[in-house]
Structures are given as structure tokens and as C-alpha cells.
CSV table of C-alpha atoms in Angstrom, one decimal:
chain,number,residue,atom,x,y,z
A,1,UNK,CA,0.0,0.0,0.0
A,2,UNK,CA,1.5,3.7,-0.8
A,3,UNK,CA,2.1,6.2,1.8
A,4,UNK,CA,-0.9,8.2,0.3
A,5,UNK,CA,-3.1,6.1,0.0
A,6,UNK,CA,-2.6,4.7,3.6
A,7,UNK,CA,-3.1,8.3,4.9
A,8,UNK,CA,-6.4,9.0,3.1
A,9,UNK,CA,-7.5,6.0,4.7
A,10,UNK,CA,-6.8,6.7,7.8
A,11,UNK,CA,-8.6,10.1,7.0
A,12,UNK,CA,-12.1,8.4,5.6
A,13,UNK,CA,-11.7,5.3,7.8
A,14,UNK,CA,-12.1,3.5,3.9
A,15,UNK,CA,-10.3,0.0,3.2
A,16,UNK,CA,-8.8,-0.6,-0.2
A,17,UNK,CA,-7.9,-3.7,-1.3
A,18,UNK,CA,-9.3,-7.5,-1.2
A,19,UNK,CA,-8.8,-10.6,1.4
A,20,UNK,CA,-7.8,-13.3,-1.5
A,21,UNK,CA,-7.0,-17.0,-0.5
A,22,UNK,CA,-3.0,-17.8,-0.5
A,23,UNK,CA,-3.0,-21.4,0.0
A,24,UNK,CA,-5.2,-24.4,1.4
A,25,UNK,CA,-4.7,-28.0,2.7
A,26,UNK,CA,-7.5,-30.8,3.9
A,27,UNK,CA,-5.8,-32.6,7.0
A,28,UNK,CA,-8.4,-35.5,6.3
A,29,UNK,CA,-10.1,-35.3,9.4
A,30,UNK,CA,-12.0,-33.1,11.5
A,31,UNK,CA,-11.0,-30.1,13.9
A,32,UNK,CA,-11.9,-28.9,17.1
A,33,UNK,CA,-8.5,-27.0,18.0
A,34,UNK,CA,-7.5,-23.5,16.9
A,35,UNK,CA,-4.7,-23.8,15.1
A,36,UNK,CA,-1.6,-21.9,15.9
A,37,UNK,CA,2.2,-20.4,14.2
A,38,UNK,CA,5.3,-20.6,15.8
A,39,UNK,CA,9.4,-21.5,15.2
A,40,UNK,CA,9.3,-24.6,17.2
A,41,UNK,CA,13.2,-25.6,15.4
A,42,UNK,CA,14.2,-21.4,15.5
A,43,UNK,CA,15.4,-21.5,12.1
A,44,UNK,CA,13.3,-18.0,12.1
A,45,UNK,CA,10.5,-19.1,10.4
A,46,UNK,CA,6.9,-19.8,11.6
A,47,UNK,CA,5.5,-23.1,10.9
A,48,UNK,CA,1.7,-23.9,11.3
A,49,UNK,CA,0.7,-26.4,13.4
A,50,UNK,CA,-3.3,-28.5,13.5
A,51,UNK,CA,-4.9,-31.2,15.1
A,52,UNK,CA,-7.3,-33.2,14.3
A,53,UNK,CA,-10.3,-35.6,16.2
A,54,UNK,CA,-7.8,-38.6,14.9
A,55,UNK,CA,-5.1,-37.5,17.2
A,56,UNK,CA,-3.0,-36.2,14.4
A,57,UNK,CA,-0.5,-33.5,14.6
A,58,UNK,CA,0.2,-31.8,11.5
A,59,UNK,CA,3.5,-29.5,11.4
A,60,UNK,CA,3.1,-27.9,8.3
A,61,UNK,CA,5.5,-24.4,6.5
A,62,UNK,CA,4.5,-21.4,5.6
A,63,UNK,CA,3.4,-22.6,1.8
A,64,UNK,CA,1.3,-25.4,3.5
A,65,UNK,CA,3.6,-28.3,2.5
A,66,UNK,CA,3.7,-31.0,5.0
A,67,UNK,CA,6.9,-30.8,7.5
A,68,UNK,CA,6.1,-34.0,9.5
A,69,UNK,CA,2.5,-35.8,11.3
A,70,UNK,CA,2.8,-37.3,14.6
A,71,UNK,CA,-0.2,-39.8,15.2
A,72,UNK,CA,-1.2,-39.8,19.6
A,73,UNK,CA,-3.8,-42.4,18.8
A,74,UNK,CA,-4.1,-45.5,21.0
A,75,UNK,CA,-6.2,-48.4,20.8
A,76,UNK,CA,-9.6,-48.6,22.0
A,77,UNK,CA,-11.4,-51.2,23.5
A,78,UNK,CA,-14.7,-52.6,22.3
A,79,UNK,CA,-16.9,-51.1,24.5
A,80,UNK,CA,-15.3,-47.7,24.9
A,81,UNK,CA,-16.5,-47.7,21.0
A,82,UNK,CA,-19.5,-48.7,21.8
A,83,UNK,CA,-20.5,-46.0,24.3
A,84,UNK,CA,-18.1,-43.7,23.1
A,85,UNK,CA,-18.4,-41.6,19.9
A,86,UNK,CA,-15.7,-43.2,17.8
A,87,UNK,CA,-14.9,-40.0,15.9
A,88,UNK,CA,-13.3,-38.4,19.0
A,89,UNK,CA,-12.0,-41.0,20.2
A,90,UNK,CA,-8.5,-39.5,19.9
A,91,UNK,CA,-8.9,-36.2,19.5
A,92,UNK,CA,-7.1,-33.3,20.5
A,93,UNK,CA,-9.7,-30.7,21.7
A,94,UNK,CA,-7.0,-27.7,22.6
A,95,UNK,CA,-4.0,-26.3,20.7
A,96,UNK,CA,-0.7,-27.6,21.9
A,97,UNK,CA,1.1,-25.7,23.9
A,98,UNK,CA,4.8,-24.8,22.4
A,99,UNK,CA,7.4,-24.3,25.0
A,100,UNK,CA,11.4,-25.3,25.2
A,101,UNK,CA,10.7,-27.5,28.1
A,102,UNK,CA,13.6,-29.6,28.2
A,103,UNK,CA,16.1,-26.0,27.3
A,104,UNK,CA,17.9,-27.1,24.5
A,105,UNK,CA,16.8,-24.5,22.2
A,106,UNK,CA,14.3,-25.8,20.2
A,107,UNK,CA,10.8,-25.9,20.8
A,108,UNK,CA,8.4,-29.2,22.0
A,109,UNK,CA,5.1,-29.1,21.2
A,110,UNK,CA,2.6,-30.4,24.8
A,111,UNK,CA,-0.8,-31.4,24.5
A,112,UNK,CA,-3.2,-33.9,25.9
A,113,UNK,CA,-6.1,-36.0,24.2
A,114,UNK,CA,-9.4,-37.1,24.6
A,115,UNK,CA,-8.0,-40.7,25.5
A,116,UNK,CA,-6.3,-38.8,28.8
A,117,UNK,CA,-2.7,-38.9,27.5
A,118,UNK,CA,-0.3,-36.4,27.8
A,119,UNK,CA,2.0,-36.0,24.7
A,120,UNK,CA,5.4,-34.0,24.7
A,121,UNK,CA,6.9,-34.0,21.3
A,122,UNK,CA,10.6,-32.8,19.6
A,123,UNK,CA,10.5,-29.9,16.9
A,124,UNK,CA,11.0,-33.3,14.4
A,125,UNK,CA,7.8,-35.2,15.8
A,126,UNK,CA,9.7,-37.5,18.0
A,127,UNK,CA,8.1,-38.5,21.2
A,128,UNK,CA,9.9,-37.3,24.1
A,129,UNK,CA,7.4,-38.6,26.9
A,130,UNK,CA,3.6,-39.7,27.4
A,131,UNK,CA,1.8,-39.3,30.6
A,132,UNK,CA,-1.5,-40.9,31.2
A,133,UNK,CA,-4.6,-40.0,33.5
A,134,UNK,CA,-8.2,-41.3,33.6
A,135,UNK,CA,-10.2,-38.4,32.3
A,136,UNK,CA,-10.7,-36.9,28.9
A,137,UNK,CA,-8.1,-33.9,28.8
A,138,UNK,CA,-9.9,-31.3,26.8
A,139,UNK,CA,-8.2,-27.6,28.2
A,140,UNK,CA,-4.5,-27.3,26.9
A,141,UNK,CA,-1.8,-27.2,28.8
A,142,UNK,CA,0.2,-24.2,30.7
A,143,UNK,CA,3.6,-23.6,31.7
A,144,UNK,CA,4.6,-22.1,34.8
A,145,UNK,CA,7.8,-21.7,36.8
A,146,UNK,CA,8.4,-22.5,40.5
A,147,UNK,CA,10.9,-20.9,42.6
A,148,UNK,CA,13.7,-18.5,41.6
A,149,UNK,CA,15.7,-21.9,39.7
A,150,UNK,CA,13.3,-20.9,37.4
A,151,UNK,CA,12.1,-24.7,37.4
A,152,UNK,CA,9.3,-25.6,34.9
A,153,UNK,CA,6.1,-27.4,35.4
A,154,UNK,CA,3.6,-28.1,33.1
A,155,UNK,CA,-0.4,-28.1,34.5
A,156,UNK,CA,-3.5,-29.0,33.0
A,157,UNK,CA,-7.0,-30.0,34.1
A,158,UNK,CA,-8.9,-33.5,33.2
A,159,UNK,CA,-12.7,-34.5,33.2
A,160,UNK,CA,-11.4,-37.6,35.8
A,161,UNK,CA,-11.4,-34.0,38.0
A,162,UNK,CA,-7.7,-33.3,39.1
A,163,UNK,CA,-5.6,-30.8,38.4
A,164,UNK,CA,-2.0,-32.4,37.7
A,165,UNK,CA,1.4,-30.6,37.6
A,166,UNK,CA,4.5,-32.7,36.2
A,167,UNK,CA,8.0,-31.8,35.6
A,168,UNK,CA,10.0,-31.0,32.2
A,169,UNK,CA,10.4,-35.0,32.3
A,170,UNK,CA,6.6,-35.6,32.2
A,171,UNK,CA,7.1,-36.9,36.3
A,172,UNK,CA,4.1,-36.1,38.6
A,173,UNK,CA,5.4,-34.0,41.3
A,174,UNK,CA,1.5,-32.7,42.1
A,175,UNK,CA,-2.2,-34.1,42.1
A,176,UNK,CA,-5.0,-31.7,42.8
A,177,UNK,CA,-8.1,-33.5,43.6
A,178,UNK,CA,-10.7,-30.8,42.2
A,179,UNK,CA,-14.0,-33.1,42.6
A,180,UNK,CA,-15.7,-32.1,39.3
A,181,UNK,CA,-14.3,-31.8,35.4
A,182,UNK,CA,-12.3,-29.6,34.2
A,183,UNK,CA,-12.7,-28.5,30.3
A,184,UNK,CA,-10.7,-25.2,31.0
A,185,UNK,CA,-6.7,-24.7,31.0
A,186,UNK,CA,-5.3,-23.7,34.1
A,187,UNK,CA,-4.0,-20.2,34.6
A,188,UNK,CA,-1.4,-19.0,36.9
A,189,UNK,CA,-2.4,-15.5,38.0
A,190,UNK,CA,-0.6,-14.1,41.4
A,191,UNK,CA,0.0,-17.1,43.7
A,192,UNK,CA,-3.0,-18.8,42.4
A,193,UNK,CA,-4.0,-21.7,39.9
A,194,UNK,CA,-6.9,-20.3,38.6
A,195,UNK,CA,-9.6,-22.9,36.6
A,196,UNK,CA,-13.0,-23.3,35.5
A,197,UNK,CA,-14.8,-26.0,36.3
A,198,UNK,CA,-18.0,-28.1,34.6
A,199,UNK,CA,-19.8,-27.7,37.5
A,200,UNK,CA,-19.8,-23.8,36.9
A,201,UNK,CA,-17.2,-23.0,40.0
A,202,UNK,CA,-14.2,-20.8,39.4
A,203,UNK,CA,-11.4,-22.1,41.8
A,204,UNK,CA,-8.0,-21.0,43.1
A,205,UNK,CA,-5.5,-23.0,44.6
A,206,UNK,CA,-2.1,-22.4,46.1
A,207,UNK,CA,0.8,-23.7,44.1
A,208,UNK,CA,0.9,-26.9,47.0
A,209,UNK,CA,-3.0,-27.6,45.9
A,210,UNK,CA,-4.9,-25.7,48.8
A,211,UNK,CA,-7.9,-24.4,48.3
A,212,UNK,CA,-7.9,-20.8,48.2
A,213,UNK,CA,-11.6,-19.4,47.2
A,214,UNK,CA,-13.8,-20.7,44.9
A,215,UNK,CA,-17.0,-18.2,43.1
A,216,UNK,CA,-20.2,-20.6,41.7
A,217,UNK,CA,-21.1,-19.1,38.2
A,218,UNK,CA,-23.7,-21.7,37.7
A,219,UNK,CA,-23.0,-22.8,34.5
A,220,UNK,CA,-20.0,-24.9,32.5
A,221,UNK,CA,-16.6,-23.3,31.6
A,222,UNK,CA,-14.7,-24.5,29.0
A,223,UNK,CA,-12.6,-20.6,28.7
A,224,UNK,CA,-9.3,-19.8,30.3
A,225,UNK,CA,-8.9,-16.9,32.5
A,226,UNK,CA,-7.6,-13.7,31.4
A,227,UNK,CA,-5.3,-11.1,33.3
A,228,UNK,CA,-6.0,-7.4,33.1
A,229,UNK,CA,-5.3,-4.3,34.7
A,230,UNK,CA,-8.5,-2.9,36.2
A,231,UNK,CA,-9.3,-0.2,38.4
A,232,UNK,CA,-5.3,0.5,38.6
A,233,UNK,CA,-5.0,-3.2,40.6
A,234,UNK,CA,-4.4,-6.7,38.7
A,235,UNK,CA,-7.7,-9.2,37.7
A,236,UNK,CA,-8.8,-11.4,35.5
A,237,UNK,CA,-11.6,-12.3,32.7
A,238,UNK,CA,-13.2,-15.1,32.6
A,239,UNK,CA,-16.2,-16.9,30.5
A,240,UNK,CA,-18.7,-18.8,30.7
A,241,UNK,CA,-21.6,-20.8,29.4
A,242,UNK,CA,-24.3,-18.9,31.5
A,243,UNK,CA,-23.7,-15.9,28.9
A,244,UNK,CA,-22.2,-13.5,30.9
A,245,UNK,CA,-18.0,-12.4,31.3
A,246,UNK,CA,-16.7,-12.3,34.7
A,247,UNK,CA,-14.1,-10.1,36.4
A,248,UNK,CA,-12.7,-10.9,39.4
A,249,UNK,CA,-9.1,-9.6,41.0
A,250,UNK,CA,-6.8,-12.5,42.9
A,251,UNK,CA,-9.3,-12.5,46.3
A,252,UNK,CA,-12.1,-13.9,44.4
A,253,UNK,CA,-14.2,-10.6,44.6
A,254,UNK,CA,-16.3,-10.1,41.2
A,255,UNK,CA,-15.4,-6.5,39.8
A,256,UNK,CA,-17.7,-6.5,37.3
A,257,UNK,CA,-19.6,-8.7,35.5
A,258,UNK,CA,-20.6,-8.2,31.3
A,259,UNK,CA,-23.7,-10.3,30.2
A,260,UNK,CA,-24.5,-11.2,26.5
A,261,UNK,CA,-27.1,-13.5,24.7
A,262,UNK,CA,-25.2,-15.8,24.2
A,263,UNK,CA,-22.5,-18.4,26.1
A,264,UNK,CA,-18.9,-18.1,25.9
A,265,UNK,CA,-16.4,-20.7,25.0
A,266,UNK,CA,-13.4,-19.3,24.4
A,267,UNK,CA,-10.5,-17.0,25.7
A,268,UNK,CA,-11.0,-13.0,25.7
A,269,UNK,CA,-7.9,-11.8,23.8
A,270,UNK,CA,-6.5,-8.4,25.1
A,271,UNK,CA,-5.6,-5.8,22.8
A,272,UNK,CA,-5.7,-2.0,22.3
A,273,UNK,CA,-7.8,-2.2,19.2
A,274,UNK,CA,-9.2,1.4,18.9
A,275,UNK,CA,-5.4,2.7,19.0
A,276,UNK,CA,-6.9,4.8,22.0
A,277,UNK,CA,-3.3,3.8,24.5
A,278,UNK,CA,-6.1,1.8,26.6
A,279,UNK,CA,-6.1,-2.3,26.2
A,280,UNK,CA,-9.2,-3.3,25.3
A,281,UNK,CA,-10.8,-7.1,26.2
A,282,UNK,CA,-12.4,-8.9,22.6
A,283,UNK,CA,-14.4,-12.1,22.5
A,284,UNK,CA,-16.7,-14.1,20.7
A,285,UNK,CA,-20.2,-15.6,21.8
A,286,UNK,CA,-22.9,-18.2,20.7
A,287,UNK,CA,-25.3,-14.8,20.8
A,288,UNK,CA,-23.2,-15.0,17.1
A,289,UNK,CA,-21.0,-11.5,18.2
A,290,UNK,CA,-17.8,-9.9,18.7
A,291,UNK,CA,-17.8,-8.0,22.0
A,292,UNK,CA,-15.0,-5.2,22.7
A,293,UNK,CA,-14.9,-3.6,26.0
A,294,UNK,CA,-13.3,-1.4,28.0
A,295,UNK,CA,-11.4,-2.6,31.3
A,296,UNK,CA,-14.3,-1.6,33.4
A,297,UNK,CA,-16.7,-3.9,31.5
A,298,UNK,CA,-18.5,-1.8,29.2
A,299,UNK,CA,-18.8,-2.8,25.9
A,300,UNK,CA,-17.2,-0.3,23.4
A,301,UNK,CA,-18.8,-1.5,20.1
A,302,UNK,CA,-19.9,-5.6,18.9
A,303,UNK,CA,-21.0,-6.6,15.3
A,304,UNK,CA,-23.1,-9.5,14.9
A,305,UNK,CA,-22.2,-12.3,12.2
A,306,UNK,CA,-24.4,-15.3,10.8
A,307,UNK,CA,-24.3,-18.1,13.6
A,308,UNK,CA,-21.6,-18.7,16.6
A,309,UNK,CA,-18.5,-17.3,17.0
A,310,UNK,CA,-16.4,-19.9,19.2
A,311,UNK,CA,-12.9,-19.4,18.8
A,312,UNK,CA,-10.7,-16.1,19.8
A,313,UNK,CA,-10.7,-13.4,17.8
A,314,UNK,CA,-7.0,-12.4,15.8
A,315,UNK,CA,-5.8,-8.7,16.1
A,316,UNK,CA,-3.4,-7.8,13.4
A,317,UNK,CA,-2.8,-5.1,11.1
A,318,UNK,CA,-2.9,-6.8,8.1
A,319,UNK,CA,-3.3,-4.4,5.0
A,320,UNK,CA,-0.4,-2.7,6.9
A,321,UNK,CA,-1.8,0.9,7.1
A,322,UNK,CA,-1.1,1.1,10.8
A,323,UNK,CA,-4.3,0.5,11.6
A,324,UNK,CA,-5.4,-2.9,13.7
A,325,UNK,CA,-8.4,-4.9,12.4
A,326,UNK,CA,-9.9,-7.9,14.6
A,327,UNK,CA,-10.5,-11.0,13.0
A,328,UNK,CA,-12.8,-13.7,13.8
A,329,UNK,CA,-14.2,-16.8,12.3
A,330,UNK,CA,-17.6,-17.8,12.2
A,331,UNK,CA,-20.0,-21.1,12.5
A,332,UNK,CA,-21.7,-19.2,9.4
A,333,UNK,CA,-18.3,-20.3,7.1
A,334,UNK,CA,-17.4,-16.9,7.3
A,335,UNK,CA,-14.3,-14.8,8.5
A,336,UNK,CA,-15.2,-11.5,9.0
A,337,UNK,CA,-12.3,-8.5,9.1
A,338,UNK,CA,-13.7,-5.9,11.0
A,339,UNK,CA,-11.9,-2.4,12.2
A,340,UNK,CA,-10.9,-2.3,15.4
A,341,UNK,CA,-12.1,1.2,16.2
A,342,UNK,CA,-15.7,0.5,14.9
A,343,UNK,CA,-18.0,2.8,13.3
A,344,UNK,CA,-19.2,5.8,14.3
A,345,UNK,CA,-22.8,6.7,13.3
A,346,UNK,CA,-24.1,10.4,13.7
A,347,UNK,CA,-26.7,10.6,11.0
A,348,UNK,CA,-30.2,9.1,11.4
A,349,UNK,CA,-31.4,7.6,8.8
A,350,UNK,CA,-35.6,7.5,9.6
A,351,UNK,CA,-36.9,3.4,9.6
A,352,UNK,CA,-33.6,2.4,9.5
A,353,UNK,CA,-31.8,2.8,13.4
A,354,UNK,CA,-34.9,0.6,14.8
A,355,UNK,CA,-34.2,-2.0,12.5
A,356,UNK,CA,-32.5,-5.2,15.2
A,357,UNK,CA,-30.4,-7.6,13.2
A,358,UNK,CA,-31.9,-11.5,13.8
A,359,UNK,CA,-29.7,-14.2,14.7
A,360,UNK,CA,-28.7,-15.8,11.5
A,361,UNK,CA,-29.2,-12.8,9.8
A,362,UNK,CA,-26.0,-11.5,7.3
A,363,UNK,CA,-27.0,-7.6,7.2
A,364,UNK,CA,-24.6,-5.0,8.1
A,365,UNK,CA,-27.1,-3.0,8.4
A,366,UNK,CA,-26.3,-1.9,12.6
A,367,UNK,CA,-28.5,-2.3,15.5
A,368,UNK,CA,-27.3,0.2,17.0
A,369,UNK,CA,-29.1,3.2,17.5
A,370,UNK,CA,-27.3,6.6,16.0
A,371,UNK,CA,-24.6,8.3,17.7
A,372,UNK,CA,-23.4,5.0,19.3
A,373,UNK,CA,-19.8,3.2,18.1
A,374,UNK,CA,-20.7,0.0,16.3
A,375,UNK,CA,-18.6,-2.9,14.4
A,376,UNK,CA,-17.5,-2.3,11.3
A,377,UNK,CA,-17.1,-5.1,8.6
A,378,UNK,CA,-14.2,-4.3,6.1
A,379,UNK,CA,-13.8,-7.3,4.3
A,380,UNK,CA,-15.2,-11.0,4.8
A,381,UNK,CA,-14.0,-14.3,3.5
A,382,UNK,CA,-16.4,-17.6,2.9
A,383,UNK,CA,-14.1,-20.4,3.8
A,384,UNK,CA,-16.9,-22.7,3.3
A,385,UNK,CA,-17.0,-24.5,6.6
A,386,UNK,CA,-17.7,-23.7,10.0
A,387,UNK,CA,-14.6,-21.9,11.2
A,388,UNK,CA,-13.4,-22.8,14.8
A,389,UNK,CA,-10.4,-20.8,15.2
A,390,UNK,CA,-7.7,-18.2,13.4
A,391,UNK,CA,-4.2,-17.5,14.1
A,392,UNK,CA,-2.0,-14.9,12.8
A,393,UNK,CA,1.3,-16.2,10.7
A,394,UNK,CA,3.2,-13.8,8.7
A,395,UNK,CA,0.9,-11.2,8.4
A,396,UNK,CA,-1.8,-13.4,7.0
A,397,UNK,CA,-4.2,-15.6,8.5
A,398,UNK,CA,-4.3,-19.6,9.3
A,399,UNK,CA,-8.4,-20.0,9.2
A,400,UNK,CA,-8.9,-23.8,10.4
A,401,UNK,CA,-12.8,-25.3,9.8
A,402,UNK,CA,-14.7,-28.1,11.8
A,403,UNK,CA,-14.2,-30.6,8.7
A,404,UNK,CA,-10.6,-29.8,8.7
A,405,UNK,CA,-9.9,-27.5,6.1
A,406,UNK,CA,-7.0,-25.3,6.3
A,407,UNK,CA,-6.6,-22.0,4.5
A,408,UNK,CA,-4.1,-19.4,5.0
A,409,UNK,CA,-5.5,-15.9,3.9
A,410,UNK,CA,-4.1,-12.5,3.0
A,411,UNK,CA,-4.4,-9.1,1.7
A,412,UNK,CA,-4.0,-7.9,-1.7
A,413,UNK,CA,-3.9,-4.1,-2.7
A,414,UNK,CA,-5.8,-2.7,-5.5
């Protein structure tokens, strides 16, 4: 984009250009994990990773060609296949985590599966260790580190309803028994282990397993918590299924809470969108929106797509005119590219501004009412599937669908 043209946008708040498709790959199975981009061997360059419902681990470059598949399926028994749904059998339900656990430079790739087995993999796809419980492990894994040696653990939840912390070996150095599921990943925030539970509870724990507090929301939680800054102290966001978005700081007292009309599934990213010097929280809910709000919980602008947003939104600046657009996929098989500091709307326009968009409905026309800051749709993208997660790479976009679809998307000037 030229410098002028990239300052008379910034003037009229107009887009040029088009979101084209770059490449595409079918992984052959279907997807419930966002997909992410990192330099797991630190050659420099990002590579993409998936997973698939089949266990599969696909590592692939930046021109989608296949680096290497690592397969964490395990036999089932016959009646496991006969209660169970054999499709997710060995799936991978969260993205892996990518961390240098064992220090040697390169990167391993952690994540557990629906079978209750903990994988940690080399930047090549070898195994390095397998841990197993007796619950379904669908949060992802986190990586914390205890005491000034800088010593890491790895922690994740399970649906057998303990919270387990192991060393960079894949050793069990600590079993939380939680009592209930846990579809969330844990967070460390303060001195706490911060997780959701099935059950609807929010629970902190000391780093030796006590619990701390614990705040009843009623209602499933399958999102990690958050950390912001909020009223000049430290909190954190969380979701839930119950519809609403919950502050609370590291006592367990709820800030604020934000209700929508819709649950919440996934992570809040935190961003300064609106280019205001202020972070800003973004989301997506099943009420089909993208929520932005302030730190005090009040919602800045939304823009409502065709069905269910699940995964997190991406923030990037990718026409590169300084400006930051949020991105979000869509169970409608869309990806919609919105601006990040909305649209503001001063003139009315009579029989239009009482006009409420439906749910299912693909108008932009805004339900706002004038005067108000609304979303802003600058581009969109059918990838013809129902889109569960983006992730930024290169400044284009990995867009990963349900039936396993990958596409990597990108801008093109005019």
C-alpha cells in the first residue's frame, strides 16, 4: 500500500484492497482445535501447526507443505467404542502448547487428548514422553515456573477432575483433587492456579493444591482466564456458558460482571484495538457477536455475524496501514475483518436505526441506535465451513474449519 493512499484512509476510515486466498490443505479429518504459528526448530521461520479428532499432529511451512504428522492415537477397546463416539475418540480438543521444556533450544510441542494422555513432542515429531490420567483432557496445557531456579512445570486440568502438575520430564510432582471436570486450562495468576470447572465454579489454589476461594457461576466453563489491569489493581476475565464475562481480582471478589445473549467458550484476547493507549478485552459468543470492552466492562462496540462465534478473535494489522483490524471466524463459514475502532454513526437515517439484526441474519445494516460506536465489517471471507479458530502467521491468517480445512488468507492491494 503507498504512503498516500494509507493516509487517506486513515482520513475516511475506507479500506482498499481485497482478502484473497494464498494457499489451502484438507488434514483429512476433522477439527476442534484452533490452530496456531510458531518456530518450534528457531530456524526464524513460523511453521503452522493443526490437530485433528484422529489425534494427528500436522506440522506444516509457511506454503502449507507438510513438515512432518505425529499420530497420539491408541487403541480402543470394544466397548469404549461402543459407548463412546468413535470419531473423537483421539482427538485433541485444545492447541498444543509450544514451550522449550527440556532447554535445548528448540521448541516441544505439549498437549493432551481425549484418550487422557499427555504427549510432549521434539521440533521433528519425535516422542519425548507420554503421561497418562483417567479423564478426557480437553483444556490445553500451561507452563509455569516454581521458585527463583526458574524450574518448569507443566499443569492441565482433566474431566477424571484433578488438576495435575509434572516436571519438564513428564514426572508427577502434584495431584490436585478438584472433585468435578475440568474442560478449562489452568492459569497461573498471582499465587494462584486459577480454573473453571463443569460444574460452573471458578477455583483458586495455592501452588501446593490448597484451596484458596472458589466463586459458583452456575453454568459450565470450557474458557481460560484472562489477566488485566482494572481499576489500577491486577484481575482477571473469565467466560462462561451462563452468557455472561466475569471479572474478578486474585481474592475472588467479582469487579464487574458483562452479560451477553449468548455463552462463551473461548479465551477474551486483550488488545488496544481502537489505537486509543487503553487495552481493550475482545471475545466471541454463541449470541453470534464480537464484544469489545473497556477494562471496566462496558462494551465499546460488537457486530453480529451469521451463527456462533467460538474461537478467539486475531488482532493484526494486516493491510499494513497502521491501523489494527480484529479478526474472527464464524459457525456461518465466514471470516469477517472488522476495524478495530468500529463505526461511528451520527446521521439518522428514519426506519432504518430501529431496524434489530436477527440471529442468523447476514445484514450489516447496525442495531445500534445513531450516535453509538458499532462494528465495522471491512472485508469478509467464505471459507466454506464452520470456522473454529484463526491464528496470525506472517501477516496473513491460518483459518482452520470443523471438517478440517486449512486455509491461509491474505491481503492484496488494488
Amino acid at each position: 500500500m503507498s504512503l498516500l493512499s494509507s493516509v487517506l484512509n486513515k482520513i475516511t476510515g475506507n479500506k482498499s484492497g481485497k482478502i484473497s486466498l494464498y494457499k489451502k490443505y484438507d488434514l483429512g479429518a476433522s477439527c476442534l482445535a484452533v490452530p496456531i504459528s510458531a518456530d518450534i526448530d528457531g530456524d526464524g521461520k513460523n511453521e503452522i501447526i493443526c490437530a485433528t479428532t484422529k489425534g494427528d499432529i500436522f506440522v506444516m511451512d509457511s506454503e502449507l507443505n507438510l513438515k512432518w504428522k505425529f499420530s497420539a492415537s491408541s487403541e480402543v477397546g470394544d466397548m469404549d467404542k461402543f459407548f463412546l463416539d468413535s470419531d473423537l475418540l483421539n482427538g485433541i480438543h485444545a492447541t498444543p502448547k509450544i514451550f522449550d521444556i527440556n532447554k535445548d533450544g528448540k521448541n516441544e510441542l505439549i498437549f493432551g487428548t481425549e484418550q487422557g494422555e499427555v504427549f510432549a513432542i521434539n521440533y521433528k515429531g519425535e516422542q519425548i514422553w507420554k503421561f497418562k490420567v483417567q479423564g478426557s483432557i480437553r483444556g490445553g496445557i500451561n507452563i509455569f515456573y516454581m521458585s527463583a531456579e526458574k524450574n518448569i512445570k507443566i499443569i492441565f486440568g482433566s474431566l477424571d477432575g484433578h488438576i495435575y502438575i509434572l516436571n519438564e520430564s513428564g514426572k508427577l510432582e502434584l495431584d490436585i483433587v478438584v472433585g468435578v471436570g475440568i474442560e478449562s486450562t489452568p492459569v497461573i495468576f498471582e499465587d494462584f492456579i486459577i480454573v473453571g470447572t463443569t460444574s460452573g465454579e471458578i477455583r483458586a489454589y495455592n501452588v501446593l493444591g490448597k484451596l484458596a476461594w472458589s466463586y459458583n457461576v452456575g453454568a459450565k466453563i470450557t474458557s481460560d482466564a484472562v489477566v488485566i489491569k482494572c481499576k489500577g489493581m491486577s484481575c482477571f476475565v473469565i467466560g462462561s456458558t451462563n452468557n455472561s464475562l466475569y471479572c474478578f481480582d486474585g481474592k475472588g471478589k467479582l469487579i464487574w460482571q458483562f452479560v451477553t445473549t449468548g455463552a462463551i467458550y473461548s479465551s477474551a484476547v486483550i488488545k488496544d484495538v481502537n489505537g486509543d493507549g487503553l487495552d481493550e478485552i475482545v471475545f466471541g459468543a454463541a449470541d453470534n457477536k464480537i464484544h469489545v470492552l473497556n477494562m471496566d466492562g462496558k462494551e465499546l462496540w460488537s457486530y453480529e455475524a451469521g451463527f456462533w462465534i467460538i474461537g478467539p478473535p486475531v488482532i493484526i494489522d494486516i493491510d499494513s496501514d497502521g491501523v489494527l483490524e480484529v479478526i474472527a471466524g464464524s459457525y456461518d463459514n465466514m471470516v469477517y475483518f472488522l476495524a478495530g475502532d468500529g463505526d461511528f454513526v451520527m446521521d439518522y437515517v428514519p426506519g432504518i436505526s430501529g431496524i434489530v439484526a436477527q440471529n442468523g441474519s447476514y445484514s450489516d445494516i447496525p442495531s445500534n441506535s445513531p450516535g453509538n460506536v458499532f462494528g465495522k465489517k471491512i472485508w469478509g471471507y467464505d471459507a466454506s465451513g464452520m470456522v473454529i479458530g484463526c491464528c496470525a502467521h506472517d501477516k496473513m491468517v491460518v483459518v482452520q474449519t470443523k471438517e478440517g480445512k486449512v486455509l491461509i488468507l491474505r491481503h492484496e492491494g488494488i
